[in-house]
PDB file of N, CA and C in Angstrom:
ATOM      1  N   UNK A 176      11.783  12.253 -11.996  1.00 66.00           N
ATOM      2  CA  UNK A 176      11.416  10.974 -11.456  1.00 66.00           C
ATOM      3  C   UNK A 176      12.237  10.649 -10.215  1.00 66.00           C
ATOM      4  N   UNK A 177      13.513  10.876 -10.283  1.00 76.00           N
ATOM      5  CA  UNK A 177      14.371  10.583  -9.137  1.00 76.00           C
ATOM      6  C   UNK A 177      14.007  11.461  -7.947  1.00 76.00           C
ATOM      7  N   UNK A 178      13.663  12.710  -8.197  1.00 84.00           N
ATOM      8  CA  UNK A 178      13.292  13.603  -7.107  1.00 84.00           C
ATOM      9  C   UNK A 178      12.039  13.110  -6.397  1.00 84.00           C
ATOM     10  N   UNK A 179      11.080  12.606  -7.150  1.00 81.00           N
ATOM     11  CA  UNK A 179       9.855  12.075  -6.544  1.00 81.00           C
ATOM     12  C   UNK A 179      10.170  10.849  -5.697  1.00 81.00           C
ATOM     13  N   UNK A 180      11.056  10.010  -6.182  1.00 78.00           N
ATOM     14  CA  UNK A 180      11.450   8.816  -5.426  1.00 78.00           C
ATOM     15  C   UNK A 180      12.109   9.213  -4.112  1.00 78.00           C
ATOM     16  N   UNK A 181      13.045  10.149  -4.157  1.00 84.00           N
ATOM     17  CA  UNK A 181      13.733  10.565  -2.937  1.00 84.00           C
ATOM     18  C   UNK A 181      12.787  11.275  -1.973  1.00 84.00           C
ATOM     19  N   UNK A 182      11.847  12.044  -2.481  1.00 87.00           N
ATOM     20  CA  UNK A 182      10.872  12.703  -1.614  1.00 87.00           C
ATOM     21  C   UNK A 182      10.020  11.669  -0.885  1.00 87.00           C
ATOM     22  N   UNK A 183       9.594  10.640  -1.589  1.00 84.00           N
ATOM     23  CA  UNK A 183       8.807   9.584  -0.972  1.00 84.00           C
ATOM     24  C   UNK A 183       9.631   8.826   0.057  1.00 84.00           C
ATOM     25  N   UNK A 184      10.867   8.525  -0.283  1.00 85.00           N
ATOM     26  CA  UNK A 184      11.773   7.850   0.646  1.00 85.00           C
ATOM     27  C   UNK A 184      11.909   8.641   1.934  1.00 85.00           C
ATOM     28  N   UNK A 185      12.167   9.915   1.825  1.00 88.00           N
ATOM     29  CA  UNK A 185      12.352  10.742   3.010  1.00 88.00           C
ATOM     30  C   UNK A 185      11.079  10.803   3.845  1.00 88.00           C
ATOM     31  N   UNK A 186       9.948  10.945   3.192  1.00 88.00           N
ATOM     32  CA  UNK A 186       8.681  11.055   3.911  1.00 88.00           C
ATOM     33  C   UNK A 186       8.283   9.746   4.580  1.00 88.00           C
ATOM     34  N   UNK A 187       8.368   8.643   3.859  1.00 84.00           N
ATOM     35  CA  UNK A 187       7.878   7.364   4.365  1.00 84.00           C
ATOM     36  C   UNK A 187       8.873   6.615   5.235  1.00 84.00           C
ATOM     37  N   UNK A 188      10.140   6.866   5.082  1.00 83.00           N
ATOM     38  CA  UNK A 188      11.131   6.059   5.791  1.00 83.00           C
ATOM     39  C   UNK A 188      12.065   6.896   6.646  1.00 83.00           C
ATOM     40  N   UNK A 189      12.781   7.755   6.020  1.00 81.00           N
ATOM     41  CA  UNK A 189      13.923   8.392   6.674  1.00 81.00           C
ATOM     42  C   UNK A 189      13.547   9.344   7.803  1.00 81.00           C
ATOM     43  N   UNK A 190      12.560  10.207   7.580  1.00 86.00           N
ATOM     44  CA  UNK A 190      12.222  11.224   8.569  1.00 86.00           C
ATOM     45  C   UNK A 190      11.359  10.697   9.709  1.00 86.00           C
ATOM     46  N   UNK A 191      10.934   9.461   9.672  1.00 83.00           N
ATOM     47  CA  UNK A 191      10.052   8.921  10.702  1.00 83.00           C
ATOM     48  C   UNK A 191      10.772   8.371  11.920  1.00 83.00           C
ATOM     49  N   UNK A 192      12.100   8.314  11.877  1.00 86.00           N
ATOM     50  CA  UNK A 192      12.869   7.746  12.974  1.00 86.00           C
ATOM     51  C   UNK A 192      14.104   8.574  13.262  1.00 86.00           C
ATOM     52  N   UNK A 193      14.635   8.337  14.444  1.00 89.00           N
ATOM     53  CA  UNK A 193      15.943   8.884  14.800  1.00 89.00           C
ATOM     54  C   UNK A 193      16.924   7.747  14.595  1.00 89.00           C
ATOM     55  N   UNK A 194      17.955   7.985  13.829  1.00 87.00           N
ATOM     56  CA  UNK A 194      18.903   6.932  13.466  1.00 87.00           C
ATOM     57  C   UNK A 194      20.152   7.026  14.342  1.00 87.00           C
ATOM     58  N   UNK A 195      20.386   6.015  15.193  1.00 92.00           N
ATOM     59  CA  UNK A 195      21.560   6.064  16.070  1.00 92.00           C
ATOM     60  C   UNK A 195      22.886   5.922  15.319  1.00 92.00           C
ATOM     61  N   UNK A 196      22.864   5.215  14.191  1.00 95.00           N
ATOM     62  CA  UNK A 196      24.096   5.051  13.411  1.00 95.00           C
ATOM     63  C   UNK A 196      23.800   5.253  11.931  1.00 95.00           C
ATOM     64  N   UNK A 197      24.815   5.651  11.199  1.00 93.00           N
ATOM     65  CA  UNK A 197      24.673   5.778   9.742  1.00 93.00           C
ATOM     66  C   UNK A 197      24.443   4.423   9.098  1.00 93.00           C
ATOM     67  N   UNK A 198      25.093   3.390   9.622  1.00 95.00           N
ATOM     68  CA  UNK A 198      24.934   2.042   9.048  1.00 95.00           C
ATOM     69  C   UNK A 198      23.490   1.559   9.193  1.00 95.00           C
ATOM     70  N   UNK A 199      22.881   1.825  10.334  1.00 92.00           N
ATOM     71  CA  UNK A 199      21.483   1.434  10.531  1.00 92.00           C
ATOM     72  C   UNK A 199      20.554   2.167   9.583  1.00 92.00           C
ATOM     73  N   UNK A 200      20.811   3.443   9.387  1.00 91.00           N
ATOM     74  CA  UNK A 200      20.009   4.223   8.449  1.00 91.00           C
ATOM     75  C   UNK A 200      20.181   3.697   7.026  1.00 91.00           C
ATOM     76  N   UNK A 201      21.403   3.386   6.657  1.00 92.00           N
ATOM     77  CA  UNK A 201      21.669   2.876   5.310  1.00 92.00           C
ATOM     78  C   UNK A 201      20.968   1.543   5.080  1.00 92.00           C
ATOM     79  N   UNK A 202      20.994   0.664   6.066  1.00 92.00           N
ATOM     80  CA  UNK A 202      20.307  -0.631   5.934  1.00 92.00           C
ATOM     81  C   UNK A 202      18.796  -0.447   5.805  1.00 92.00           C
ATOM     82  N   UNK A 203      18.241   0.447   6.615  1.00 90.00           N
ATOM     83  CA  UNK A 203      16.797   0.686   6.565  1.00 90.00           C
ATOM     84  C   UNK A 203      16.375   1.295   5.233  1.00 90.00           C
ATOM     85  N   UNK A 204      17.152   2.221   4.726  1.00 88.00           N
ATOM     86  CA  UNK A 204      16.845   2.834   3.432  1.00 88.00           C
ATOM     87  C   UNK A 204      16.913   1.782   2.326  1.00 88.00           C
ATOM     88  N   UNK A 205      17.943   0.966   2.336  1.00 88.00           N
ATOM     89  CA  UNK A 205      18.056  -0.096   1.337  1.00 88.00           C
ATOM     90  C   UNK A 205      16.895  -1.071   1.398  1.00 88.00           C
ATOM     91  N   UNK A 206      16.503  -1.434   2.611  1.00 88.00           N
ATOM     92  CA  UNK A 206      15.368  -2.356   2.773  1.00 88.00           C
ATOM     93  C   UNK A 206      14.074  -1.715   2.282  1.00 88.00           C
ATOM     94  N   UNK A 207      13.882  -0.430   2.572  1.00 86.00           N
ATOM     95  CA  UNK A 207      12.674   0.259   2.117  1.00 86.00           C
ATOM     96  C   UNK A 207      12.613   0.292   0.595  1.00 86.00           C
ATOM     97  N   UNK A 208      13.730   0.622  -0.032  1.00 83.00           N
ATOM     98  CA  UNK A 208      13.753   0.689  -1.494  1.00 83.00           C
ATOM     99  C   UNK A 208      13.471  -0.677  -2.088  1.00 83.00           C
ATOM    100  N   UNK A 209      14.132  -1.692  -1.591  1.00 82.00           N
ATOM    101  CA  UNK A 209      13.971  -3.037  -2.151  1.00 82.00           C
ATOM    102  C   UNK A 209      12.567  -3.584  -1.931  1.00 82.00           C
ATOM    103  N   UNK A 210      12.049  -3.431  -0.723  1.00 79.00           N
ATOM    104  CA  UNK A 210      10.753  -4.033  -0.421  1.00 79.00           C
ATOM    105  C   UNK A 210       9.577  -3.138  -0.793  1.00 79.00           C
ATOM    106  N   UNK A 211       9.509  -1.983  -0.218  1.00 76.00           N
ATOM    107  CA  UNK A 211       8.327  -1.142  -0.383  1.00 76.00           C
ATOM    108  C   UNK A 211       8.255  -0.471  -1.752  1.00 76.00           C
ATOM    109  N   UNK A 212       9.316   0.208  -2.135  1.00 72.00           N
ATOM    110  CA  UNK A 212       9.242   0.991  -3.364  1.00 72.00           C
ATOM    111  C   UNK A 212       9.279   0.105  -4.610  1.00 72.00           C
ATOM    112  N   UNK A 213      10.156  -0.860  -4.633  1.00 69.00           N
ATOM    113  CA  UNK A 213      10.317  -1.669  -5.835  1.00 69.00           C
ATOM    114  C   UNK A 213       9.259  -2.750  -6.009  1.00 69.00           C
ATOM    115  N   UNK A 214       8.722  -3.269  -4.916  1.00 72.00           N
ATOM    116  CA  UNK A 214       7.828  -4.423  -5.039  1.00 72.00           C
ATOM    117  C   UNK A 214       6.355  -4.126  -4.826  1.00 72.00           C
ATOM    118  N   UNK A 215       6.038  -3.226  -3.899  1.00 71.00           N
ATOM    119  CA  UNK A 215       4.638  -3.055  -3.530  1.00 71.00           C
ATOM    120  C   UNK A 215       4.006  -1.758  -4.006  1.00 71.00           C
ATOM    121  N   UNK A 216       4.783  -0.718  -4.189  1.00 74.00           N
ATOM    122  CA  UNK A 216       4.206   0.576  -4.557  1.00 74.00           C
ATOM    123  C   UNK A 216       3.647   0.511  -5.974  1.00 74.00           C
ATOM    124  N   UNK A 217       2.432   1.028  -6.144  1.00 76.00           N
ATOM    125  CA  UNK A 217       1.826   1.065  -7.479  1.00 76.00           C
ATOM    126  C   UNK A 217       2.504   2.150  -8.308  1.00 76.00           C
ATOM    127  N   UNK A 218       2.759   1.846  -9.573  1.00 74.00           N
ATOM    128  CA  UNK A 218       3.459   2.781 -10.457  1.00 74.00           C
ATOM    129  C   UNK A 218       2.531   3.194 -11.599  1.00 74.00           C
ATOM    130  N   UNK A 219       2.500   4.479 -11.872  1.00 81.00           N
ATOM    131  CA  UNK A 219       1.613   4.986 -12.923  1.00 81.00           C
ATOM    132  C   UNK A 219       2.041   4.514 -14.301  1.00 81.00           C
ATOM    133  N   UNK A 220       3.324   4.271 -14.505  1.00 81.00           N
ATOM    134  CA  UNK A 220       3.800   3.887 -15.835  1.00 81.00           C
ATOM    135  C   UNK A 220       3.364   2.480 -16.237  1.00 81.00           C
ATOM    136  N   UNK A 221       2.890   1.686 -15.275  1.00 84.00           N
ATOM    137  CA  UNK A 221       2.438   0.321 -15.594  1.00 84.00           C
ATOM    138  C   UNK A 221       0.980   0.119 -15.195  1.00 84.00           C
ATOM    139  N   UNK A 222       0.220   1.188 -15.230  1.00 88.00           N
ATOM    140  CA  UNK A 222      -1.218   1.081 -15.016  1.00 88.00           C
ATOM    141  C   UNK A 222      -1.655   1.026 -13.567  1.00 88.00           C
ATOM    142  N   UNK A 223      -0.935   1.677 -12.675  1.00 88.00           N
ATOM    143  CA  UNK A 223      -1.269   1.751 -11.254  1.00 88.00           C
ATOM    144  C   UNK A 223      -1.342   0.380 -10.581  1.00 88.00           C
ATOM    145  N   UNK A 224      -0.443  -0.508 -10.973  1.00 87.00           N
ATOM    146  CA  UNK A 224      -0.308  -1.790 -10.290  1.00 87.00           C
ATOM    147  C   UNK A 224       1.125  -1.911  -9.781  1.00 87.00           C
ATOM    148  N   UNK A 225       1.316  -2.832  -8.864  1.00 83.00           N
ATOM    149  CA  UNK A 225       2.666  -3.009  -8.328  1.00 83.00           C
ATOM    150  C   UNK A 225       3.537  -3.728  -9.354  1.00 83.00           C
ATOM    151  N   UNK A 226       4.838  -3.541  -9.272  1.00 81.00           N
ATOM    152  CA  UNK A 226       5.732  -4.239 -10.195  1.00 81.00           C
ATOM    153  C   UNK A 226       5.604  -5.764 -10.108  1.00 81.00           C
ATOM    154  N   UNK A 227       5.365  -6.294  -8.915  1.00 82.00           N
ATOM    155  CA  UNK A 227       5.212  -7.745  -8.768  1.00 82.00           C
ATOM    156  C   UNK A 227       3.973  -8.217  -9.527  1.00 82.00           C
ATOM    157  N   UNK A 228       2.863  -7.502  -9.377  1.00 87.00           N
ATOM    158  CA  UNK A 228       1.634  -7.849 -10.105  1.00 87.00           C
ATOM    159  C   UNK A 228       1.851  -7.738 -11.602  1.00 87.00           C
ATOM    160  N   UNK A 229       2.528  -6.691 -12.038  1.00 87.00           N
ATOM    161  CA  UNK A 229       2.802  -6.506 -13.458  1.00 87.00           C
ATOM    162  C   UNK A 229       3.605  -7.678 -14.019  1.00 87.00           C
ATOM    163  N   UNK A 230       4.642  -8.085 -13.299  1.00 86.00           N
ATOM    164  CA  UNK A 230       5.462  -9.197 -13.778  1.00 86.00           C
ATOM    165  C   UNK A 230       4.684 -10.502 -13.800  1.00 86.00           C
ATOM    166  N   UNK A 231       3.818 -10.717 -12.816  1.00 88.00           N
ATOM    167  CA  UNK A 231       3.002 -11.935 -12.810  1.00 88.00           C
ATOM    168  C   UNK A 231       2.064 -11.950 -14.013  1.00 88.00           C
ATOM    169  N   UNK A 232       1.441 -10.806 -14.298  1.00 90.00           N
ATOM    170  CA  UNK A 232       0.557 -10.720 -15.460  1.00 90.00           C
ATOM    171  C   UNK A 232       1.335 -10.954 -16.749  1.00 90.00           C
ATOM    172  N   UNK A 233       2.517 -10.382 -16.834  1.00 86.00           N
ATOM    173  CA  UNK A 233       3.350 -10.544 -18.021  1.00 86.00           C
ATOM    174  C   UNK A 233       3.739 -12.010 -18.218  1.00 86.00           C
ATOM    175  N   UNK A 234       4.165 -12.666 -17.144  1.00 90.00           N
ATOM    176  CA  UNK A 234       4.558 -14.081 -17.238  1.00 90.00           C
ATOM    177  C   UNK A 234       3.371 -14.949 -17.634  1.00 90.00           C
ATOM    178  N   UNK A 235       2.207 -14.683 -17.058  1.00 89.00           N
ATOM    179  CA  UNK A 235       1.009 -15.455 -17.401  1.00 89.00           C
ATOM    180  C   UNK A 235       0.632 -15.249 -18.862  1.00 89.00           C
ATOM    181  N   UNK A 236       0.737 -14.001 -19.347  1.00 87.00           N
ATOM    182  CA  UNK A 236       0.417 -13.715 -20.742  1.00 87.00           C
ATOM    183  C   UNK A 236       1.413 -14.379 -21.675  1.00 87.00           C
ATOM    184  N   UNK A 237       2.697 -14.336 -21.320  1.00 84.00           N
ATOM    185  CA  UNK A 237       3.717 -14.969 -22.141  1.00 84.00           C
ATOM    186  C   UNK A 237       3.502 -16.472 -22.210  1.00 84.00           C
ATOM    187  N   UNK A 238       3.170 -17.080 -21.075  1.00 82.00           N
ATOM    188  CA  UNK A 238       2.912 -18.528 -21.055  1.00 82.00           C
ATOM    189  C   UNK A 238       1.695 -18.872 -21.898  1.00 82.00           C
ATOM    190  N   UNK A 239       0.655 -18.056 -21.819  1.00 84.00           N
ATOM    191  CA  UNK A 239      -0.547 -18.301 -22.624  1.00 84.00           C
ATOM    192  C   UNK A 239      -0.242 -18.146 -24.110  1.00 84.00           C
ATOM    193  N   UNK A 240       0.579 -17.160 -24.466  1.00 83.00           N
ATOM    194  CA  UNK A 240       0.962 -16.959 -25.860  1.00 83.00           C
ATOM    195  C   UNK A 240       1.761 -18.139 -26.378  1.00 83.00           C
ATOM    196  N   UNK A 241       2.633 -18.703 -25.563  1.00 82.00           N
ATOM    197  CA  UNK A 241       3.464 -19.840 -25.969  1.00 82.00           C
ATOM    198  C   UNK A 241       2.617 -21.093 -26.130  1.00 82.00           C
ATOM    199  N   UNK A 242       1.623 -21.267 -25.281  1.00 81.00           N
ATOM    200  CA  UNK A 242       0.738 -22.421 -25.407  1.00 81.00           C
ATOM    201  C   UNK A 242      -0.116 -22.338 -26.664  1.00 81.00           C
ATOM    202  N   UNK A 243      -0.506 -21.131 -27.021  1.00 80.00           N
ATOM    203  CA  UNK A 243      -1.349 -20.935 -28.203  1.00 80.00           C
ATOM    204  C   UNK A 243      -0.576 -21.141 -29.500  1.00 80.00           C
ATOM    205  N   UNK A 244       0.744 -20.972 -29.436  1.00 69.00           N
ATOM    206  CA  UNK A 244       1.550 -21.056 -30.668  1.00 69.00           C
ATOM    207  C   UNK A 244       1.834 -22.463 -31.090  1.00 69.00           C
TER     208      UNK A 244
END
C-alpha cells in the first residue's frame, strides 16, 4: 500500500517540476498528500469514493440513526 502511495506521489507531484529548494519540495509534497491524496482521491477500500464523501455519508447515517432511536 505504501509503495502505491509513493508511486502516485512521484508521478502526480514530484516528477512534474524542478525543485529549486528542498524546503519548497517538502512543502509541495505535504500539500499534495494533505489535499489531493487524503481528501479527493477515490479509495477502493471505501467503495471508490473520496474520504470526504465517505465521512459525510457516515455522519449523515449516524445522525439518521440517532434520530430514529
